[in-house]
mmCIF file of C-alpha atoms in Angstrom:
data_model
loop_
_atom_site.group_PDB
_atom_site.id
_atom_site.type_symbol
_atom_site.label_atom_id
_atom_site.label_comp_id
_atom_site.label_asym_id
_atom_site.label_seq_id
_atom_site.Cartn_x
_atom_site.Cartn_y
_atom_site.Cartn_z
ATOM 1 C CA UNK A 1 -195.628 -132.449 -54.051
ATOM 2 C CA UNK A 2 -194.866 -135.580 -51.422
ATOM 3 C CA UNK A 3 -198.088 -136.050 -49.643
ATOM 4 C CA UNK A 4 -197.561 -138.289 -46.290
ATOM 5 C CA UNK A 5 -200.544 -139.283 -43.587
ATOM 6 C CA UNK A 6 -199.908 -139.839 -39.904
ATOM 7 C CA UNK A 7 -202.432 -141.335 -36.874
ATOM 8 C CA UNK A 8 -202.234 -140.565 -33.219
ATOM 9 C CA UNK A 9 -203.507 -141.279 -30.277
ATOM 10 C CA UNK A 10 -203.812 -140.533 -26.753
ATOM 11 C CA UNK A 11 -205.426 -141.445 -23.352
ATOM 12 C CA UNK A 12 -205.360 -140.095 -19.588
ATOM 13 C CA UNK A 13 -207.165 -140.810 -16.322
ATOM 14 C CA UNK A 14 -209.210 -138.821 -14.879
ATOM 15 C CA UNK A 15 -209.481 -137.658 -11.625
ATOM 16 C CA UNK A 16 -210.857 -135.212 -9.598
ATOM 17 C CA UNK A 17 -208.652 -131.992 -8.569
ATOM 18 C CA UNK A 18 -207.408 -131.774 -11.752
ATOM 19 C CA UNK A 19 -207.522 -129.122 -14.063
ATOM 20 C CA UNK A 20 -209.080 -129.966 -17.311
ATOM 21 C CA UNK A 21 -207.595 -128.779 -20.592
ATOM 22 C CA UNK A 22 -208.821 -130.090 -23.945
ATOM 23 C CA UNK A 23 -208.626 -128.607 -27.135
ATOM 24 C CA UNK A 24 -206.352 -125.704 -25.992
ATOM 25 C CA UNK A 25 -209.067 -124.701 -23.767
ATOM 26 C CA UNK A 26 -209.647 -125.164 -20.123
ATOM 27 C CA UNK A 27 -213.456 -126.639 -19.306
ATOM 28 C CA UNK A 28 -215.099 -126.963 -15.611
ATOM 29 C CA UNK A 29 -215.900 -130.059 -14.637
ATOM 30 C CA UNK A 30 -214.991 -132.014 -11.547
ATOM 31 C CA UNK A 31 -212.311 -133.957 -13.110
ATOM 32 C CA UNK A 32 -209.181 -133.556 -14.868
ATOM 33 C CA UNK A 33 -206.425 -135.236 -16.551
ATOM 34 C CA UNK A 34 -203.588 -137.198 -14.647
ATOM 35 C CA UNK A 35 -200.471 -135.582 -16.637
ATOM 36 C CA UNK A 36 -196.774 -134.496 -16.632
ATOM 37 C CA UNK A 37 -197.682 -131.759 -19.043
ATOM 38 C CA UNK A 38 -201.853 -130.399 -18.676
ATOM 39 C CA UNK A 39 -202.734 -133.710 -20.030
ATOM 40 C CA UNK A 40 -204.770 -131.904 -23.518
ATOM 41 C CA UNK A 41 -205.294 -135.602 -24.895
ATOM 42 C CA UNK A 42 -206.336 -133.948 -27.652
ATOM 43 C CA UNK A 43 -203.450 -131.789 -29.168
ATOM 44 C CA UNK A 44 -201.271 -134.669 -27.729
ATOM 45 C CA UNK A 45 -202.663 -137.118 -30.243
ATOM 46 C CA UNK A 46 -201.832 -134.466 -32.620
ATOM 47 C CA UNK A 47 -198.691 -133.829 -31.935
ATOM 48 C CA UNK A 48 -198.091 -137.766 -32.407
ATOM 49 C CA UNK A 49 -200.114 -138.020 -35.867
ATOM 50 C CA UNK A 50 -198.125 -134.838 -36.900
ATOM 51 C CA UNK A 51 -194.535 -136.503 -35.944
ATOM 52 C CA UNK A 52 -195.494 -139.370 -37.269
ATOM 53 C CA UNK A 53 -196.309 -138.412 -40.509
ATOM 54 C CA UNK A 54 -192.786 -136.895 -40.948
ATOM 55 C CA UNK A 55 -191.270 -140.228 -39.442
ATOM 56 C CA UNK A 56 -189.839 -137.989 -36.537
ATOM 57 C CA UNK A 57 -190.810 -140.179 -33.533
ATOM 58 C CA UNK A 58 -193.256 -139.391 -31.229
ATOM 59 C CA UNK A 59 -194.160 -136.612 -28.600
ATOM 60 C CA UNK A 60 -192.684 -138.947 -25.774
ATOM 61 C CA UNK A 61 -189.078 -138.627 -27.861
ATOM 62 C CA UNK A 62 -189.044 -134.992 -27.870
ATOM 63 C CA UNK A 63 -190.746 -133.986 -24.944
ATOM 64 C CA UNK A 64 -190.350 -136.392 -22.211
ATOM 65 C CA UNK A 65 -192.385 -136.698 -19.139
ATOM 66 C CA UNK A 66 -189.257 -137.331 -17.698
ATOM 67 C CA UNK A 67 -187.841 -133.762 -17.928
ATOM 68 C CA UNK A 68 -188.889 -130.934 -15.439
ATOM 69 C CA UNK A 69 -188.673 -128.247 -18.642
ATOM 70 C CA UNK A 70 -192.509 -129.800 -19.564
ATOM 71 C CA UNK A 71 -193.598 -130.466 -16.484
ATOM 72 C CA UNK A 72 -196.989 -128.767 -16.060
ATOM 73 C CA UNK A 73 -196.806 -127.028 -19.489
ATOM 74 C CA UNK A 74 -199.431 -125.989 -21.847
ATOM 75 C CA UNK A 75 -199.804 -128.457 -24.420
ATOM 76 C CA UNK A 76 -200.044 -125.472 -26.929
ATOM 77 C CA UNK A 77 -196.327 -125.015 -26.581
ATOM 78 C CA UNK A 78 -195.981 -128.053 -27.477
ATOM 79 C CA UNK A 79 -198.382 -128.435 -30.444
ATOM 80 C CA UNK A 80 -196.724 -125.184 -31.734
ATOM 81 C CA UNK A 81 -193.014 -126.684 -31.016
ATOM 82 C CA UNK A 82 -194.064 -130.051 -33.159
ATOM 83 C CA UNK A 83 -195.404 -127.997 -36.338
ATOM 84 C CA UNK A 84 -192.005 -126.089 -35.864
ATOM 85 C CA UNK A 85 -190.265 -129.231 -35.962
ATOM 86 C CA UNK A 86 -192.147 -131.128 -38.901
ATOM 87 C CA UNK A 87 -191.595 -127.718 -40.815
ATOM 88 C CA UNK A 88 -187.380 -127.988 -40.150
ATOM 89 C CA UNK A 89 -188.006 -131.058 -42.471
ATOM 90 C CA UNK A 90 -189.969 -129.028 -44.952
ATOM 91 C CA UNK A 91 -193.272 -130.011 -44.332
ATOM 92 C CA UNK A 92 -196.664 -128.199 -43.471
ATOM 93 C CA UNK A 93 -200.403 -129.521 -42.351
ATOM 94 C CA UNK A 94 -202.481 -130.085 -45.161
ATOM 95 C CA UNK A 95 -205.736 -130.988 -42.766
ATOM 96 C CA UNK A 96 -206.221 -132.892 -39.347
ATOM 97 C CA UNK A 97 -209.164 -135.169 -38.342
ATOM 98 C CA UNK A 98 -209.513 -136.083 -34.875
ATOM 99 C CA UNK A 99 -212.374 -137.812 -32.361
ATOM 100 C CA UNK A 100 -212.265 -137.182 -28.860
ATOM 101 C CA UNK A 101 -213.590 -140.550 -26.557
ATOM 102 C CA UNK A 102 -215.631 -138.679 -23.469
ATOM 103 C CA UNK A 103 -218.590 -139.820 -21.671
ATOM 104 C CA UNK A 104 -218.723 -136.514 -19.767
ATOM 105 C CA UNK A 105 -218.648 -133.570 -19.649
ATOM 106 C CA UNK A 106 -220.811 -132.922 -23.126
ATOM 107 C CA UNK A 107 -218.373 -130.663 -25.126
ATOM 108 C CA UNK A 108 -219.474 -130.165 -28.842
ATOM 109 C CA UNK A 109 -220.544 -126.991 -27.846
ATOM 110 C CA UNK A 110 -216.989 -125.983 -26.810
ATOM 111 C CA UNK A 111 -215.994 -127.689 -30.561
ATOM 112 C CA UNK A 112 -216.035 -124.337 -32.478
ATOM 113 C CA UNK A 113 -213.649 -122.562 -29.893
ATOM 114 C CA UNK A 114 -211.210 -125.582 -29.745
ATOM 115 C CA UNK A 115 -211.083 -125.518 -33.541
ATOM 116 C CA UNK A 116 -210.202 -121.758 -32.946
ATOM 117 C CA UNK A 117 -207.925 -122.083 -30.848
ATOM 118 C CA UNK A 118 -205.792 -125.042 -32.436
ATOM 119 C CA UNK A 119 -205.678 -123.536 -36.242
ATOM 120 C CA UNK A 120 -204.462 -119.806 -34.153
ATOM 121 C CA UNK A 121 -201.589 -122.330 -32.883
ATOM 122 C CA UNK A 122 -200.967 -124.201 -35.951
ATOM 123 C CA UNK A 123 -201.303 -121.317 -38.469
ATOM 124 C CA UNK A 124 -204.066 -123.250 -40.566
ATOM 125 C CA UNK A 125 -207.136 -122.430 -41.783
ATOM 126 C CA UNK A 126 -209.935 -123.214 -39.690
ATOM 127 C CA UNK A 127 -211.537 -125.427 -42.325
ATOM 128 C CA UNK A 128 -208.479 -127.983 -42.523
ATOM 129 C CA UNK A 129 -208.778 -128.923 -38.658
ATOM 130 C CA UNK A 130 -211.952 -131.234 -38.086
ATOM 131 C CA UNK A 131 -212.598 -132.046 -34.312
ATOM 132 C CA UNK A 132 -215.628 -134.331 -32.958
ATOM 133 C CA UNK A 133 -216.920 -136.068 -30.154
ATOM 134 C CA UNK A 134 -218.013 -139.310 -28.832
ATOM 135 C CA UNK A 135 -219.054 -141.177 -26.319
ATOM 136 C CA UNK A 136 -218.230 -145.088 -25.794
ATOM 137 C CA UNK A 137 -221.740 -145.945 -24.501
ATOM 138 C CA UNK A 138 -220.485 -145.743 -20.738
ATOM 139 C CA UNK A 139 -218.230 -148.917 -22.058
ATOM 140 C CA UNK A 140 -214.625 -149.084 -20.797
ATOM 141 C CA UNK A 141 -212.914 -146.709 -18.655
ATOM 142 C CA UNK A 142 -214.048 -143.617 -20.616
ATOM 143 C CA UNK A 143 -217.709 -144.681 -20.321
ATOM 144 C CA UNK A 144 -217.039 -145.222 -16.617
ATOM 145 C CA UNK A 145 -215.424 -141.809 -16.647
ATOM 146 C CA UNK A 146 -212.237 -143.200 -15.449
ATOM 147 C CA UNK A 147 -210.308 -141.694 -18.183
ATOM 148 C CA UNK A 148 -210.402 -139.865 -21.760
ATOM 149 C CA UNK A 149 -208.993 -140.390 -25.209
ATOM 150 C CA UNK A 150 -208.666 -138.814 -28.443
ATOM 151 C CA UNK A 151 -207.327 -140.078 -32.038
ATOM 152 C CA UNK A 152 -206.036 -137.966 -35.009
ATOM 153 C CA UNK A 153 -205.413 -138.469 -38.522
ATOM 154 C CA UNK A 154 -203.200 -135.896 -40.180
ATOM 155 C CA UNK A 155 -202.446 -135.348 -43.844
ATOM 156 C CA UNK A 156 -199.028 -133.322 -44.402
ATOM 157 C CA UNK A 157 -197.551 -131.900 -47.385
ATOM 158 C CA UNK A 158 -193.777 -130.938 -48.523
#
């Protein structure tokens, strides 16, 4: 068995009048993500850990904010598209860990259904995706609520 290991990461502004999708899911608050796509910093740091891992680029390469086909789409499509991809080169997820950067809203109660939602999408088990949540200690632009972040570390397998 080849074992590889990717890392991604993402970041977008916030702002209000957005919609706000993290995780898969959509959360009320009074901002959102500045996006092409719905901005899910989350499964797009994913996607880029996941690609990476299989040396197949990044999320940018195959789906560019440049093209009207992912303009406004759900990042799920995409997150499902990348496993599809990493899996044409004969690899699957052995487990993801991934920290979200967010001063507000508080979310680790919306953890569980995020963790839901993203194995459902990914066809893993629940147990290999870990998801947490931080604050920066209203440092930077996410303390400031200007913006949001998320890393991932993935582990694949072929």
């Amino acid at each position: 068995m080849k074992i590889r290991v990717g890392f991604g990461y993402d970041v977008h502004q916030l702002a209000e009048g957005e919609e706000f999708w993290l995780g898969g899911i959509k959360i009320e608050h009074n901002k959102g993500c500045v996006a092409h796509s719905d901005g899910d910093v989350l499964i797009h740091a994913i996607c880029d850990a996941l690609l990476g891992a299989a040396n197949m680029r990044d999320i940018g390469y195959h789906f560019p904010d440049t093209s009207n086909d992912f303009k406004g789409i759900d990042s799920k499509i995409l997150l499902k598209k990348t496993v599809e991809i990493i899996a044409e080169k004969g690899y699957s997820i052995g487990n993801i860990d991934s920290t979200i950067a967010l001063q507000k809203p508080k979310i680790k109660a919306l953890i569980p259904k995020m963790q839901e939602t993203l194995s459902k999408v990914m066809g893993i088990d629940l147990d290999d995706l870990a998801i947490k949540a931080t604050t920066t200690e209203k440092l930077g632009f996410v303390g400031k609520q200007e913006g949001i972040s998320a890393y991932a570390t993935v582990l694949i397998e072929k």
